[in-house]
PDB file of C-alpha atoms in Angstrom:
ATOM      1  CA  MET A   1       0.000   0.000   0.000  1.00  0.00           C
ATOM      2  CA  ASN A   2       1.439   3.356  -1.005  1.00  0.00           C
ATOM      3  CA  LYS A   3       1.515   6.462   1.148  1.00  0.00           C
ATOM      4  CA  PRO A   4      -1.664   8.514   0.976  1.00  0.00           C
ATOM      5  CA  LEU A   5      -1.784  11.084  -1.793  1.00  0.00           C
ATOM      6  CA  GLU A   6      -2.003  13.964   0.618  1.00  0.00           C
ATOM      7  CA  ASN A   7       1.332  12.897   2.137  1.00  0.00           C
ATOM      8  CA  ASN A   8       2.997  13.059  -1.266  1.00  0.00           C
ATOM      9  CA  ILE A   9       2.740  16.855  -1.284  1.00  0.00           C
ATOM     10  CA  SER A  10       6.146  18.509  -1.286  1.00  0.00           C
ATOM     11  CA  ARG A  11       7.046  21.597   0.715  1.00  0.00           C
ATOM     12  CA  ILE A  12       6.805  23.839  -2.338  1.00  0.00           C
ATOM     13  CA  ASP A  13       3.323  22.447  -3.015  1.00  0.00           C
ATOM     14  CA  SER A  14       2.263  23.217   0.527  1.00  0.00           C
ATOM     15  CA  LEU A  15       3.087  26.860  -0.102  1.00  0.00           C
ATOM     16  CA  LYS A  16       0.496  26.741  -2.884  1.00  0.00           C
ATOM     17  CA  LEU A  17       2.754  28.460  -5.372  1.00  0.00           C
ATOM     18  CA  SER A  18       1.133  28.423  -8.795  1.00  0.00           C
ATOM     19  CA  THR A  19       3.772  30.055 -10.961  1.00  0.00           C
ATOM     20  CA  GLU A  20       5.092  26.890 -12.659  1.00  0.00           C
ATOM     21  CA  PRO A  21       3.097  24.378 -14.740  1.00  0.00           C
ATOM     22  CA  THR A  22       2.297  21.159 -12.896  1.00  0.00           C
ATOM     23  CA  PHE A  23       3.836  19.087 -15.670  1.00  0.00           C
ATOM     24  CA  LYS A  24       7.079  21.061 -15.855  1.00  0.00           C
ATOM     25  CA  ASN A  25       8.377  19.003 -12.951  1.00  0.00           C
ATOM     26  CA  VAL A  26       6.926  15.812 -14.457  1.00  0.00           C
ATOM     27  CA  PHE A  27       8.823  16.260 -17.733  1.00  0.00           C
ATOM     28  CA  GLY A  28      11.887  17.594 -15.942  1.00  0.00           C
ATOM     29  CA  ASP A  29      14.745  18.653 -18.210  1.00  0.00           C
ATOM     30  CA  SER A  30      12.660  17.675 -21.254  1.00  0.00           C
ATOM     31  CA  TRP A  31      10.139  20.466 -20.636  1.00  0.00           C
ATOM     32  CA  ASP A  32      12.125  22.951 -22.714  1.00  0.00           C
ATOM     33  CA  ASP A  33      12.228  20.445 -25.597  1.00  0.00           C
ATOM     34  CA  LEU A  34       8.437  20.124 -25.845  1.00  0.00           C
ATOM     35  CA  PRO A  35       6.806  21.543 -28.995  1.00  0.00           C
ATOM     36  CA  ILE A  36       4.661  24.641 -28.552  1.00  0.00           C
ATOM     37  CA  VAL A  37       1.387  22.706 -28.789  1.00  0.00           C
ATOM     38  CA  MET A  38       2.458  20.315 -26.028  1.00  0.00           C
ATOM     39  CA  LYS A  39       3.255  23.209 -23.719  1.00  0.00           C
ATOM     40  CA  LYS A  40      -0.191  24.643 -24.459  1.00  0.00           C
ATOM     41  CA  HIS A  41      -1.605  21.219 -23.586  1.00  0.00           C
ATOM     42  CA  TYR A  42       0.302  20.856 -20.300  1.00  0.00           C
ATOM     43  CA  VAL A  43       0.752  24.454 -19.148  1.00  0.00           C
ATOM     44  CA  ASN A  44      -1.894  24.286 -16.372  1.00  0.00           C
ATOM     45  CA  ARG A  45      -0.598  25.458 -13.002  1.00  0.00           C
ATOM     46  CA  PRO A  46      -1.518  23.865  -9.654  1.00  0.00           C
ATOM     47  CA  TYR A  47      -3.733  25.667  -7.148  1.00  0.00           C
ATOM     48  CA  SER A  48      -5.279  27.810  -9.866  1.00  0.00           C
ATOM     49  CA  LYS A  49      -8.338  28.221 -12.087  1.00  0.00           C
ATOM     50  CA  ASP A  50      -6.391  27.529 -15.287  1.00  0.00           C
ATOM     51  CA  ARG A  51      -8.407  26.023 -18.121  1.00  0.00           C
ATOM     52  CA  ALA A  52      -7.415  24.991 -21.637  1.00  0.00           C
ATOM     53  CA  ILE A  53      -9.764  23.443 -24.208  1.00  0.00           C
ATOM     54  CA  VAL A  54      -9.056  21.177 -27.172  1.00  0.00           C
ATOM     55  CA  GLU A  55     -11.485  19.881 -29.796  1.00  0.00           C
ATOM     56  CA  GLY A  56     -11.152  17.128 -32.355  1.00  0.00           C
ATOM     57  CA  THR A  57     -12.343  13.764 -33.617  1.00  0.00           C
ATOM     58  CA  LEU A  58     -11.512  10.212 -32.581  1.00  0.00           C
ATOM     59  CA  ASP A  59     -11.789   6.713 -33.972  1.00  0.00           C
ATOM     60  CA  ILE A  60     -12.747   4.424 -31.076  1.00  0.00           C
ATOM     61  CA  MET A  61     -12.651   0.625 -30.920  1.00  0.00           C
ATOM     62  CA  CYS A  62     -13.222  -2.002 -28.254  1.00  0.00           C
ATOM     63  CA  ALA A  63     -13.072  -5.787 -28.245  1.00  0.00           C
ATOM     64  CA  GLY A  64     -12.509  -8.767 -25.967  1.00  0.00           C
ATOM     65  CA  PRO A  65     -12.886  -8.161 -22.208  1.00  0.00           C
ATOM     66  CA  ILE A  66     -13.635  -4.453 -22.663  1.00  0.00           C
ATOM     67  CA  LYS A  67     -16.562  -5.244 -24.943  1.00  0.00           C
ATOM     68  CA  LEU A  68     -17.819  -7.951 -22.585  1.00  0.00           C
ATOM     69  CA  LEU A  69     -17.651  -5.544 -19.647  1.00  0.00           C
ATOM     70  CA  ALA A  70     -19.179  -2.640 -21.588  1.00  0.00           C
ATOM     71  CA  PRO A  71     -22.212  -2.190 -19.267  1.00  0.00           C
ATOM     72  CA  LEU A  72     -19.854  -1.822 -16.294  1.00  0.00           C
ATOM     73  CA  PHE A  73     -17.702   0.756 -18.097  1.00  0.00           C
ATOM     74  CA  TRP A  74     -20.781   2.803 -19.060  1.00  0.00           C
ATOM     75  CA  LEU A  75     -22.061   2.617 -15.477  1.00  0.00           C
ATOM     76  CA  MET A  76     -18.733   3.735 -14.024  1.00  0.00           C
ATOM     77  CA  GLY A  77     -18.394   6.636 -16.447  1.00  0.00           C
ATOM     78  CA  ASN A  78     -15.079   5.221 -17.597  1.00  0.00           C
ATOM     79  CA  ILE A  79     -13.571   4.948 -21.093  1.00  0.00           C
ATOM     80  CA  PRO A  80     -16.445   4.677 -23.601  1.00  0.00           C
ATOM     81  CA  PRO A  81     -16.692   0.998 -24.712  1.00  0.00           C
ATOM     82  CA  ARG A  82     -17.938   1.608 -28.233  1.00  0.00           C
ATOM     83  CA  ASN A  83     -16.876   1.042 -31.838  1.00  0.00           C
ATOM     84  CA  GLU A  84     -17.317   4.224 -33.854  1.00  0.00           C
ATOM     85  CA  ASN A  85     -15.182   6.371 -36.150  1.00  0.00           C
ATOM     86  CA  GLY A  86     -15.135  10.129 -36.502  1.00  0.00           C
ATOM     87  CA  VAL A  87     -16.465  10.823 -33.000  1.00  0.00           C
ATOM     88  CA  ALA A  88     -16.394  14.544 -32.202  1.00  0.00           C
ATOM     89  CA  ALA A  89     -14.838  15.218 -28.801  1.00  0.00           C
ATOM     90  CA  THR A  90     -14.104  18.195 -26.581  1.00  0.00           C
ATOM     91  CA  VAL A  91     -11.654  18.029 -23.692  1.00  0.00           C
ATOM     92  CA  TYR A  92     -11.404  20.574 -20.875  1.00  0.00           C
ATOM     93  CA  PHE A  93      -8.066  20.628 -19.047  1.00  0.00           C
ATOM     94  CA  ASP A  94      -8.763  22.179 -15.647  1.00  0.00           C
ATOM     95  CA  SER A  95      -6.489  22.963 -12.741  1.00  0.00           C
ATOM     96  CA  ASP A  96      -7.649  22.507  -9.152  1.00  0.00           C
ATOM     97  CA  GLU A  97      -7.672  25.507  -6.815  1.00  0.00           C
ATOM     98  CA  ASN A  98      -6.939  23.269  -3.828  1.00  0.00           C
ATOM     99  CA  SER A  99      -4.367  20.814  -5.172  1.00  0.00           C
ATOM    100  CA  LYS A 100      -1.882  19.969  -7.907  1.00  0.00           C
ATOM    101  CA  ALA A 101      -4.360  17.643  -9.663  1.00  0.00           C
ATOM    102  CA  PHE A 102      -4.815  18.117 -13.412  1.00  0.00           C
ATOM    103  CA  HIS A 103      -8.443  17.425 -14.372  1.00  0.00           C
ATOM    104  CA  PHE A 104      -9.624  15.995 -17.692  1.00  0.00           C
ATOM    105  CA  ASN A 105     -13.283  16.488 -18.612  1.00  0.00           C
ATOM    106  CA  ARG A 106     -13.836  14.666 -21.894  1.00  0.00           C
ATOM    107  CA  ILE A 107     -17.122  14.920 -23.788  1.00  0.00           C
ATOM    108  CA  PHE A 108     -17.783  12.434 -26.599  1.00  0.00           C
ATOM    109  CA  TYR A 109     -20.522  13.162 -29.130  1.00  0.00           C
ATOM    110  CA  PHE A 110     -21.592   9.738 -30.366  1.00  0.00           C
ATOM    111  CA  LYS A 111     -24.227   9.164 -33.024  1.00  0.00           C
ATOM    112  CA  ASN A 112     -27.667   8.340 -31.631  1.00  0.00           C
ATOM    113  CA  ARG A 113     -26.540   8.832 -28.038  1.00  0.00           C
ATOM    114  CA  LYS A 114     -26.462  11.668 -25.538  1.00  0.00           C
ATOM    115  CA  PRO A 115     -23.082  13.369 -25.057  1.00  0.00           C
ATOM    116  CA  TYR A 116     -20.962  11.115 -22.870  1.00  0.00           C
ATOM    117  CA  HIS A 117     -18.724  12.531 -20.128  1.00  0.00           C
ATOM    118  CA  PHE A 118     -15.553  10.766 -19.061  1.00  0.00           C
ATOM    119  CA  ARG A 119     -13.868  12.582 -16.179  1.00  0.00           C
ATOM    120  CA  SER A 120     -10.567  11.841 -14.518  1.00  0.00           C
ATOM    121  CA  ARG A 121      -7.740  13.649 -12.810  1.00  0.00           C
ATOM    122  CA  MET A 122      -3.983  13.286 -13.126  1.00  0.00           C
ATOM    123  CA  VAL A 123      -2.092  13.409  -9.829  1.00  0.00           C
ATOM    124  CA  PRO A 124       1.734  13.620  -9.834  1.00  0.00           C
ATOM    125  CA  VAL A 125       3.234  11.142  -7.387  1.00  0.00           C
ATOM    126  CA  THR A 126       7.015  11.111  -7.839  1.00  0.00           C
ATOM    127  CA  ASP A 127       9.126  12.678 -10.593  1.00  0.00           C
ATOM    128  CA  ASN A 128       7.557  11.520 -13.872  1.00  0.00           C
ATOM    129  CA  GLU A 129       5.103   9.083 -12.288  1.00  0.00           C
ATOM    130  CA  ILE A 130       1.417   9.969 -12.569  1.00  0.00           C
ATOM    131  CA  ILE A 131      -1.762   8.360 -11.276  1.00  0.00           C
ATOM    132  CA  GLU A 132      -4.884   8.929 -13.362  1.00  0.00           C
ATOM    133  CA  LEU A 133      -7.821   8.608 -10.971  1.00  0.00           C
ATOM    134  CA  MET A 134     -11.307   7.893 -12.258  1.00  0.00           C
ATOM    135  CA  ARG A 135     -14.699   7.462 -10.631  1.00  0.00           C
ATOM    136  CA  PHE A 136     -15.087   5.036  -7.732  1.00  0.00           C
ATOM    137  CA  GLY A 137     -11.365   5.154  -6.931  1.00  0.00           C
ATOM    138  CA  PHE A 138     -10.024   3.215  -9.913  1.00  0.00           C
ATOM    139  CA  GLY A 139      -6.632   4.453 -11.085  1.00  0.00           C
ATOM    140  CA  TRP A 140      -4.040   3.920 -13.813  1.00  0.00           C
ATOM    141  CA  ARG A 141      -0.387   4.300 -12.818  1.00  0.00           C
ATOM    142  CA  MET A 142       1.969   5.461 -15.574  1.00  0.00           C
ATOM    143  CA  ASN A 143       5.250   7.120 -16.410  1.00  0.00           C
ATOM    144  CA  TYR A 144       5.110  10.337 -18.450  1.00  0.00           C
ATOM    145  CA  CYS A 145       8.095  11.118 -20.675  1.00  0.00           C
ATOM    146  CA  TRP A 146       9.239  12.997 -23.784  1.00  0.00           C
ATOM    147  CA  GLU A 147      10.861  10.379 -26.010  1.00  0.00           C
ATOM    148  CA  ASP A 148      11.312   9.949 -29.783  1.00  0.00           C
ATOM    149  CA  ASN A 149       9.798  13.398 -30.387  1.00  0.00           C
ATOM    150  CA  ARG A 150       6.533  12.504 -28.697  1.00  0.00           C
ATOM    151  CA  VAL A 151       4.895  12.407 -25.296  1.00  0.00           C
ATOM    152  CA  LYS A 152       4.653   8.824 -24.062  1.00  0.00           C
ATOM    153  CA  LEU A 153       2.476   7.446 -21.288  1.00  0.00           C
ATOM    154  CA  LYS A 154       3.902   4.098 -20.201  1.00  0.00           C
ATOM    155  CA  HIS A 155       1.892   1.565 -18.230  1.00  0.00           C
ATOM    156  CA  LYS A 156       2.901   0.822 -14.626  1.00  0.00           C
ATOM    157  CA  GLY A 157      -0.205  -0.960 -13.410  1.00  0.00           C
ATOM    158  CA  TYR A 158      -3.552  -0.206 -11.777  1.00  0.00           C
ATOM    159  CA  VAL A 159      -4.437   1.041  -8.309  1.00  0.00           C
ATOM    160  CA  PHE A 160      -7.447   1.601  -6.107  1.00  0.00           C
ATOM    161  CA  ASN A 161      -7.647   4.879  -4.212  1.00  0.00           C
ATOM    162  CA  LEU A 162      -9.018   4.144  -0.738  1.00  0.00           C
ATOM    163  CA  PHE A 163      -9.283   7.321   1.343  1.00  0.00           C
ATOM    164  CA  GLY A 164      -6.123   8.644  -0.295  1.00  0.00           C
ATOM    165  CA  TYR A 165      -4.169   5.386   0.006  1.00  0.00           C
ATOM    166  CA  LEU A 166      -3.107   3.849  -3.311  1.00  0.00           C
ATOM    167  CA  ILE A 167      -3.619   0.082  -3.238  1.00  0.00           C
ATOM    168  CA  PRO A 168      -1.976  -1.819  -6.150  1.00  0.00           C
ATOM    169  CA  MET A 169      -4.448  -3.946  -8.112  1.00  0.00           C
ATOM    170  CA  PRO A 170      -3.119  -6.910 -10.163  1.00  0.00           C
ATOM    171  CA  LEU A 171      -5.506  -6.324 -13.055  1.00  0.00           C
ATOM    172  CA  THR A 172      -3.120  -6.065 -16.004  1.00  0.00           C
ATOM    173  CA  PHE A 173      -3.576  -9.745 -16.873  1.00  0.00           C
ATOM    174  CA  PHE A 174      -7.360  -9.372 -16.871  1.00  0.00           C
ATOM    175  CA  ILE A 175      -7.939  -6.009 -18.569  1.00  0.00           C
ATOM    176  CA  GLY A 176      -4.648  -5.419 -20.344  1.00  0.00           C
ATOM    177  CA  GLU A 177      -1.865  -2.862 -20.403  1.00  0.00           C
ATOM    178  CA  GLY A 178      -2.539   0.768 -21.274  1.00  0.00           C
ATOM    179  CA  ASN A 179      -0.098   2.947 -23.203  1.00  0.00           C
ATOM    180  CA  ALA A 180      -0.480   6.215 -25.088  1.00  0.00           C
ATOM    181  CA  GLU A 181       1.403   8.633 -27.334  1.00  0.00           C
ATOM    182  CA  GLU A 182       0.901  12.257 -28.354  1.00  0.00           C
ATOM    183  CA  VAL A 183       2.637  13.811 -31.365  1.00  0.00           C
ATOM    184  CA  ALA A 184       2.748  17.478 -32.362  1.00  0.00           C
ATOM    185  CA  ILE A 185       1.287  18.296 -35.794  1.00  0.00           C
ATOM    186  CA  ASP A 186       1.745  22.066 -35.656  1.00  0.00           C
ATOM    187  CA  ASP A 187       1.740  24.817 -33.024  1.00  0.00           C
ATOM    188  CA  ASN A 188      -1.967  24.276 -32.285  1.00  0.00           C
ATOM    189  CA  THR A 189      -2.674  20.651 -33.219  1.00  0.00           C
ATOM    190  CA  PHE A 190      -1.555  17.281 -31.883  1.00  0.00           C
ATOM    191  CA  ALA A 191      -2.362  13.653 -32.631  1.00  0.00           C
ATOM    192  CA  MET A 192      -2.980  11.102 -29.925  1.00  0.00           C
ATOM    193  CA  ASP A 193      -3.135   7.316 -29.829  1.00  0.00           C
ATOM    194  CA  VAL A 194      -4.322   5.414 -26.739  1.00  0.00           C
ATOM    195  CA  ARG A 195      -4.253   1.612 -26.667  1.00  0.00           C
ATOM    196  CA  ILE A 196      -5.001  -1.170 -24.212  1.00  0.00           C
ATOM    197  CA  THR A 197      -3.308  -4.429 -25.180  1.00  0.00           C
ATOM    198  CA  HIS A 198      -4.040  -7.808 -23.611  1.00  0.00           C
ATOM    199  CA  SER A 199      -1.475 -10.616 -23.479  1.00  0.00           C
ATOM    200  CA  LEU A 200      -3.988 -13.090 -24.927  1.00  0.00           C
ATOM    201  CA  TRP A 201      -6.565 -10.987 -26.791  1.00  0.00           C
ATOM    202  CA  GLY A 202      -4.208  -8.493 -28.398  1.00  0.00           C
ATOM    203  CA  GLU A 203      -5.484  -4.927 -28.795  1.00  0.00           C
ATOM    204  CA  ILE A 204      -8.790  -4.722 -26.929  1.00  0.00           C
ATOM    205  CA  TYR A 205      -9.302  -0.970 -26.770  1.00  0.00           C
ATOM    206  CA  GLY A 206      -8.088   2.149 -28.457  1.00  0.00           C
ATOM    207  CA  TYR A 207      -8.889   5.640 -29.552  1.00  0.00           C
ATOM    208  CA  LYS A 208      -6.861   7.817 -31.865  1.00  0.00           C
ATOM    209  CA  GLY A 209      -7.317  11.106 -33.638  1.00  0.00           C
ATOM    210  CA  GLN A 210      -6.313  14.753 -33.694  1.00  0.00           C
ATOM    211  CA  PHE A 211      -7.093  17.696 -31.438  1.00  0.00           C
ATOM    212  CA  LYS A 212      -6.754  21.429 -31.905  1.00  0.00           C
ATOM    213  CA  VAL A 213      -6.223  23.854 -29.037  1.00  0.00           C
ATOM    214  CA  THR A 214      -9.263  26.161 -29.100  1.00  0.00           C
ATOM    215  CA  GLN A 215      -8.670  27.930 -25.784  1.00  0.00           C
ATOM    216  CA  GLU A 216      -5.241  28.704 -24.379  1.00  0.00           C
ATOM    217  CA  ILE A 217      -4.263  29.676 -20.862  1.00  0.00           C
TER     218      ILE A 217
END
């Protein structure tokens, strides 16, 4: 069991300084190498009201265990378990006035369905390690890095957030390993590719597409 999230707050965080982007420390020395669009994407500061907005379209697929568990994913407000191309999507990147969490509010506009909200928050843990926390305490642990001219999110397992304590969950064998990449297209546009790959089923989930920054901080 990991230390509670609130105990992972450094002294500088406790001072609630909001002059530096949350992800500047996550990317470390690579921050200055990021393309302009990536800095627009990750420029949110902690303990602030910062908001950036991106809009784009995604091709979404699901298969295997994700498809079988689709009702549970819909109920939990998690990744949308649907097969559809050209899905319009808007993502709000919001800072938190009371913490260093980086909030994602994703809205998917599927055909013949009400807009679907998938909300999560990224919480820096140590150096380039991030926990993405979703509803009901489920979390994805990952490493964030700038490598091969792209942002990479590398799978490190799943956790359950119980009153701030991060409990490792051995679910990779059952629901697969998540990885993602983001590549700059120009100063305002980036492409992203998110995949969940299972050791037996192969690729069981993914969404990929392009987003344009429509509101900067």
